[in-house]
Short mmCIF file of N, CA and C in Angstrom, two decimals:
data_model
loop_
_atom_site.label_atom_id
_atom_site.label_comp_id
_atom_site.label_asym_id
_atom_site.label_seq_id
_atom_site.Cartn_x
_atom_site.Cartn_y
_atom_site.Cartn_z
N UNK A 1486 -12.45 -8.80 -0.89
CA UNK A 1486 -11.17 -8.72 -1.57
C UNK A 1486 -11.43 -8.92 -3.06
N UNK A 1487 -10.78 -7.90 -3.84
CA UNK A 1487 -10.60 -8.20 -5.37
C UNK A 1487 -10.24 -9.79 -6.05
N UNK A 1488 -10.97 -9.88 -7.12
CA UNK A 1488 -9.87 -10.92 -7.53
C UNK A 1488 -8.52 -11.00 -7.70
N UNK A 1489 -7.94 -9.61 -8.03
CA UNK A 1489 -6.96 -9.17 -8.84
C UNK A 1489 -5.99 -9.68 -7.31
N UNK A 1490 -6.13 -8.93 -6.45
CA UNK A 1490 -5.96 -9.26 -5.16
C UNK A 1490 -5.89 -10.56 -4.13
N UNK A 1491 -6.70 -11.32 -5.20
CA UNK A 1491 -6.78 -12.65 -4.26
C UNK A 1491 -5.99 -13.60 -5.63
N UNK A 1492 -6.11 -13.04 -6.59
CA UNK A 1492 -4.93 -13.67 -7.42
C UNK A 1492 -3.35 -13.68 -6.95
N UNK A 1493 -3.01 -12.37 -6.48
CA UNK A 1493 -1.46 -11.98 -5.84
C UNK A 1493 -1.63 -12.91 -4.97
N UNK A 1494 -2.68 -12.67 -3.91
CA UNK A 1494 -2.46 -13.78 -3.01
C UNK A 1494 -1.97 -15.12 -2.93
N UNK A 1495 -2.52 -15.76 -3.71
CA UNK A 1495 -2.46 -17.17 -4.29
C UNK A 1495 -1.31 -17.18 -5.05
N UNK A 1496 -0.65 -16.21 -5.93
CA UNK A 1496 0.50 -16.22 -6.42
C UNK A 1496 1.55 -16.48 -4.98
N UNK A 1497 1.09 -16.01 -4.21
CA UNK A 1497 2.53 -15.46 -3.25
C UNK A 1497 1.88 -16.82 -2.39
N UNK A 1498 0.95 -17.13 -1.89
CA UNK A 1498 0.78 -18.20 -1.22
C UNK A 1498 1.93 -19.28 -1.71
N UNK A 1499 1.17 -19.76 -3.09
CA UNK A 1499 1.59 -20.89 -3.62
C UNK A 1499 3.39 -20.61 -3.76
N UNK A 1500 3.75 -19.90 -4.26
CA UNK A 1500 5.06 -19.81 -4.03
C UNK A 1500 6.03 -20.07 -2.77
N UNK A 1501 5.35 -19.68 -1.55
CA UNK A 1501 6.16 -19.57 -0.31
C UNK A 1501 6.20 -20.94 -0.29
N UNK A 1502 5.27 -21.45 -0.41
CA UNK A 1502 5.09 -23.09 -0.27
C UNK A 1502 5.99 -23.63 -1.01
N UNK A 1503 6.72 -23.48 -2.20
CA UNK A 1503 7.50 -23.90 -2.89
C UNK A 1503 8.82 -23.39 -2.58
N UNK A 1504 9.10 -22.25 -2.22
CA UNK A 1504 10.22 -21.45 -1.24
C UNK A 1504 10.57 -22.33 0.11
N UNK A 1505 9.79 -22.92 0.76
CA UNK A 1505 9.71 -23.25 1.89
C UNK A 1505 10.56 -24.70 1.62
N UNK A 1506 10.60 -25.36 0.62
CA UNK A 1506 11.12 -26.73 -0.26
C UNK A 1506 12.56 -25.99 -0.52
N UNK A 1507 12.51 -24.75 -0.70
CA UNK A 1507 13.67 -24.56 -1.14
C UNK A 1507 13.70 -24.34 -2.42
N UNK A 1508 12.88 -24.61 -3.31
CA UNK A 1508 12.81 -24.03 -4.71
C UNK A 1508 13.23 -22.36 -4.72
N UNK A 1509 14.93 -22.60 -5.88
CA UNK A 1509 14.94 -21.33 -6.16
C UNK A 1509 14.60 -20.52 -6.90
N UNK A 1510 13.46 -21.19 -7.55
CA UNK A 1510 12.59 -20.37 -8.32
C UNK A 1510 11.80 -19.44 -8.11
N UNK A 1511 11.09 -20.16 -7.04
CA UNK A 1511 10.24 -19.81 -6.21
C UNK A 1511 10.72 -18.45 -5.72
N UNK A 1512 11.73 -18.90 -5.15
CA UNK A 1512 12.66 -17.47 -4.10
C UNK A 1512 12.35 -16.05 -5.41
N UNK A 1513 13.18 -16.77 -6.51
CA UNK A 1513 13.14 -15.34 -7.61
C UNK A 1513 11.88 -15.10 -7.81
N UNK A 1514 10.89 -15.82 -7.78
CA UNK A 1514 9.54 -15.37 -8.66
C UNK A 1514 9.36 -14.35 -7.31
N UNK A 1515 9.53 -14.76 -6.12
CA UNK A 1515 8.81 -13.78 -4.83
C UNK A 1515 9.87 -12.31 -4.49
N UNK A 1516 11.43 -12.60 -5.31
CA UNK A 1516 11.82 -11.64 -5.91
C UNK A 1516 11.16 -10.59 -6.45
N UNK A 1517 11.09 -11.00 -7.69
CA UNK A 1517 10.40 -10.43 -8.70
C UNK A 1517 9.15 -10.01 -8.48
N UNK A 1518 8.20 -10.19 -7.75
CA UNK A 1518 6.66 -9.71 -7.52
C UNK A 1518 7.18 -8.48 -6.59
N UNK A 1519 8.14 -8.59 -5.73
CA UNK A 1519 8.29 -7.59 -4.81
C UNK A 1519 8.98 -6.42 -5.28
N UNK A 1520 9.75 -7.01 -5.84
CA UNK A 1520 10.54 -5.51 -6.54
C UNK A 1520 9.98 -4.52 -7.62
N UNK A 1521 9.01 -5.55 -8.44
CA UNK A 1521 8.27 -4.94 -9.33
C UNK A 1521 6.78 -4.29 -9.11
N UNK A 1522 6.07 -5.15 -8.56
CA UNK A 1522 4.90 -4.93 -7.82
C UNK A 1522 3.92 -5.85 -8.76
N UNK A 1523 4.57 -6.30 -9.29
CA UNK A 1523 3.62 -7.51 -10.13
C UNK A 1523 2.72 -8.12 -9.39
N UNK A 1524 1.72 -8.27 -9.86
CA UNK A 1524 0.51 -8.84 -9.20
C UNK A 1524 -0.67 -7.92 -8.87
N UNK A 1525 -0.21 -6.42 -8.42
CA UNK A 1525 -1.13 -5.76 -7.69
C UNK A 1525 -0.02 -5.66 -5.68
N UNK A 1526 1.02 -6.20 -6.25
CA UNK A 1526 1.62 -6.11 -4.83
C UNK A 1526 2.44 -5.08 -4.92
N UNK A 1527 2.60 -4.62 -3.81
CA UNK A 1527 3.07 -3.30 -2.83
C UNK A 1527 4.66 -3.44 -3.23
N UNK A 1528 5.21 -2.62 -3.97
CA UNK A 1528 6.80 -2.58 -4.18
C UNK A 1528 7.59 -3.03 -2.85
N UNK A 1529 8.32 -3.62 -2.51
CA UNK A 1529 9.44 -3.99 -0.96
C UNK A 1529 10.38 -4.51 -1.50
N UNK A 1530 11.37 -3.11 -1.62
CA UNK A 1530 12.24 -3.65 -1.76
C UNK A 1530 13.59 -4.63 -0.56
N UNK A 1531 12.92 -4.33 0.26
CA UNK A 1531 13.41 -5.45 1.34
C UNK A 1531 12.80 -6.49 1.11
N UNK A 1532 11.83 -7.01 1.21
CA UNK A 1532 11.17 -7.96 1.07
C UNK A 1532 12.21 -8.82 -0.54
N UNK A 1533 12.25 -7.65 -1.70
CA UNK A 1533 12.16 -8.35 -2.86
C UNK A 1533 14.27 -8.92 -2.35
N UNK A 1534 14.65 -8.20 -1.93
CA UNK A 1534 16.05 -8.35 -1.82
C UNK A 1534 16.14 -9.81 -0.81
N UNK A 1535 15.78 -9.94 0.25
CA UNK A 1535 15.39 -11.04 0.80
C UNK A 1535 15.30 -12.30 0.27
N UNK A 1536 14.10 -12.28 -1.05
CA UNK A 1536 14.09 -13.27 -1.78
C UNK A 1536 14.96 -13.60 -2.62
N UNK A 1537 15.42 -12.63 -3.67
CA UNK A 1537 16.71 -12.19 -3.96
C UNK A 1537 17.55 -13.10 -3.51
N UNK A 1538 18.31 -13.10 -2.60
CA UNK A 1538 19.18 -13.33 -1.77
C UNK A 1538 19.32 -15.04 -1.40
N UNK A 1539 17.57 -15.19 -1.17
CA UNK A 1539 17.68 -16.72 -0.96
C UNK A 1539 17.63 -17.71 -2.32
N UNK A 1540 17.59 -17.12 -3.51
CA UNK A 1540 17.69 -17.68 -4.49
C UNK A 1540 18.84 -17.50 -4.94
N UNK A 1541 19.93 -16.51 -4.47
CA UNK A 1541 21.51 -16.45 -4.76
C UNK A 1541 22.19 -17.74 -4.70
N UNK A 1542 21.19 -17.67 -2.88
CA UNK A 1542 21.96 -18.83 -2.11
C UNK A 1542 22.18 -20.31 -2.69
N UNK A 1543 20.78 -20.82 -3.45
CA UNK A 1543 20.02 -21.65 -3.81
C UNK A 1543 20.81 -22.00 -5.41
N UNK A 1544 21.87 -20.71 -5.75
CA UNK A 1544 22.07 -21.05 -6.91
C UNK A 1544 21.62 -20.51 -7.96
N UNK A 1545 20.96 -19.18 -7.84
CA UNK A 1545 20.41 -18.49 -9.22
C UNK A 1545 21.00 -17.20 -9.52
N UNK A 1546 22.07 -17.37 -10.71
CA UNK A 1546 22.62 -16.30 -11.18
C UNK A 1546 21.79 -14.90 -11.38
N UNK A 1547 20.83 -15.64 -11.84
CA UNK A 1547 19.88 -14.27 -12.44
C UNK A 1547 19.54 -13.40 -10.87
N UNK A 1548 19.14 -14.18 -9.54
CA UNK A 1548 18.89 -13.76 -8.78
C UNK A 1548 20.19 -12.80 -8.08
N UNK A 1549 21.12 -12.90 -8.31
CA UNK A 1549 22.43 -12.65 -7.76
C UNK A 1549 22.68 -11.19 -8.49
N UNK A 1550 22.36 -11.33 -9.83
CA UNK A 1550 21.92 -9.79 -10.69
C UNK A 1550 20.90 -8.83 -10.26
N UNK A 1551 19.56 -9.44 -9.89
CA UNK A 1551 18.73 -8.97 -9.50
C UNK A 1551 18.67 -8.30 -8.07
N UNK A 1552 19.70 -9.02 -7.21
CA UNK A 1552 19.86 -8.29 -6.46
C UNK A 1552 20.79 -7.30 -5.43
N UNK A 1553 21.80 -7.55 -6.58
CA UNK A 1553 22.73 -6.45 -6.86
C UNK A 1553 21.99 -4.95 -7.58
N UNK A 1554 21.41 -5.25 -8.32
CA UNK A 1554 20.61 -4.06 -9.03
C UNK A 1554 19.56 -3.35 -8.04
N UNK A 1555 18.99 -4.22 -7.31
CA UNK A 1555 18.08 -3.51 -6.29
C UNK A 1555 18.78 -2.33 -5.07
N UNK A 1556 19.83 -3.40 -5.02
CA UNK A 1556 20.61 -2.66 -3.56
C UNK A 1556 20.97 -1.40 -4.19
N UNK A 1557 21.74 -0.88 -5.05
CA UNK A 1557 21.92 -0.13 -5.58
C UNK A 1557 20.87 1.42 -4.92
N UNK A 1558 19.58 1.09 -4.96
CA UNK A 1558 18.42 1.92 -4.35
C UNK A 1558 17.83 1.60 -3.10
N UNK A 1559 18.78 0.81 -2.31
CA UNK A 1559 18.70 0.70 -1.02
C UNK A 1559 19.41 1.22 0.26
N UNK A 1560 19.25 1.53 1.33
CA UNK A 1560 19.97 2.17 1.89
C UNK A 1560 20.88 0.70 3.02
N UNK A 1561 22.24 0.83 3.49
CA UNK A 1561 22.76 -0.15 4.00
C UNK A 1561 21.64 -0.75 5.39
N UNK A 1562 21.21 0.23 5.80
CA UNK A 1562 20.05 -0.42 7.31
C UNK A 1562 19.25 -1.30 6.42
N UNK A 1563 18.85 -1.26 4.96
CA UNK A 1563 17.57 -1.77 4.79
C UNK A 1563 17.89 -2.98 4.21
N UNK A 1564 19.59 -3.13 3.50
CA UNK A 1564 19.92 -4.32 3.33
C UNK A 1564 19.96 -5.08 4.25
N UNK A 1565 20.47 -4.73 5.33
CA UNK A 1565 21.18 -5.54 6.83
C UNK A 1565 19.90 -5.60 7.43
N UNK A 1566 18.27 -5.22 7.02
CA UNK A 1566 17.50 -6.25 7.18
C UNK A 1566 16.80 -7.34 6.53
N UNK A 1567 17.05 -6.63 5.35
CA UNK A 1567 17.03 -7.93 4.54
C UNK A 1567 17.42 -9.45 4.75
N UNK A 1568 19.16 -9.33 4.70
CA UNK A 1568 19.72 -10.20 4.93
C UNK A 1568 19.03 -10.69 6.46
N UNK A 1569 18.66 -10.20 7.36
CA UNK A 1569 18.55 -10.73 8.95
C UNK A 1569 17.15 -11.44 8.58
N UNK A 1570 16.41 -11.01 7.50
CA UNK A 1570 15.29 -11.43 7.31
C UNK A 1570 15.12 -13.00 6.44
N UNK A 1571 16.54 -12.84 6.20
CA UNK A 1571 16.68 -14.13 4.74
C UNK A 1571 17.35 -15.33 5.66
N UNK A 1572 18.05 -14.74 6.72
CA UNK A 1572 18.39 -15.75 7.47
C UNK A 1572 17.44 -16.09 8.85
N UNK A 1573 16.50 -15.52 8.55
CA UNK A 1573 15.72 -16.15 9.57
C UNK A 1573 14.71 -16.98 9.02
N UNK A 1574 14.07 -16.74 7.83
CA UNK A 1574 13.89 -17.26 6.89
C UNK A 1574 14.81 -18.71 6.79
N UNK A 1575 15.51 -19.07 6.09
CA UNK A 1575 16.82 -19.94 6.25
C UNK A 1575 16.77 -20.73 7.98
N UNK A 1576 16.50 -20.24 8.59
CA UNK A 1576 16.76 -20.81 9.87
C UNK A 1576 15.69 -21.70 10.21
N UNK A 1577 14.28 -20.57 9.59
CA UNK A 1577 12.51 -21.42 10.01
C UNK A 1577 12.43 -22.40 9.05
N UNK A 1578 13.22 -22.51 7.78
CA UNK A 1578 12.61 -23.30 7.06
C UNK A 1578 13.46 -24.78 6.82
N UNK A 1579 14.94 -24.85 7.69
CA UNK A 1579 15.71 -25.62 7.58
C UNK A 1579 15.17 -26.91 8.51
N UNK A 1580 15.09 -28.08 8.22
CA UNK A 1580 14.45 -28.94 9.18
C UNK A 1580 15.40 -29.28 10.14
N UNK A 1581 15.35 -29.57 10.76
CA UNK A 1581 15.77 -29.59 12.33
C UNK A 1581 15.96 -31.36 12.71
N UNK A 1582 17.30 -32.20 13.00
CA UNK A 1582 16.87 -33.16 13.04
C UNK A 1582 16.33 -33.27 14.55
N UNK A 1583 16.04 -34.39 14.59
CA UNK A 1583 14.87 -35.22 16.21
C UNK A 1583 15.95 -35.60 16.87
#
């Protein structure tokens, strides 16, 4: 694997990890790599809407722009997996009490 490649990696690693806390930063930065392809990563715009979405949730205006602007070039199936994807997401990462 490239560096360039194992840099994205580690970008997107370290982020989920901070996504996973709930940081909505996090959510937009994994936004933003996806929609753009920053890093060397593969454009998804499902993926980027997803994140999108969970940083809406979380409270980030900018994210709420960002992913209004995406949908725009999305088709409704690919939002409505998005969203199924953000809430499952949301579901794995919510702790669960004992």
């Amino acid at each position: 694997m490239g560096s360039s490649l194992k840099s994205a990696q580690f970008l997107i690693d370290s982020r989920l990890a901070d996504a996973a806390r709930g940081d909505a930063d996090a959510c937009y930065e994994l936004g933003m790599v996806y929609s753009s392809g920053a890093a060397g990563i593969d454009i998804d715009l499902i993926e980027a809407h997803k994140w999108f979405n969970l940083a809406a949730v979380a409270g980030s205006e900018a994210a709420q722009a960002c992913r209004s602007e995406i949908s725009e070039d999305m088709s409704a199936r690919d939002i409505a997996i998005a969203q199924k994807a953000a809430r499952a997401w949301l579901h794995m990462s919510t702790p669960r009490a004992a």
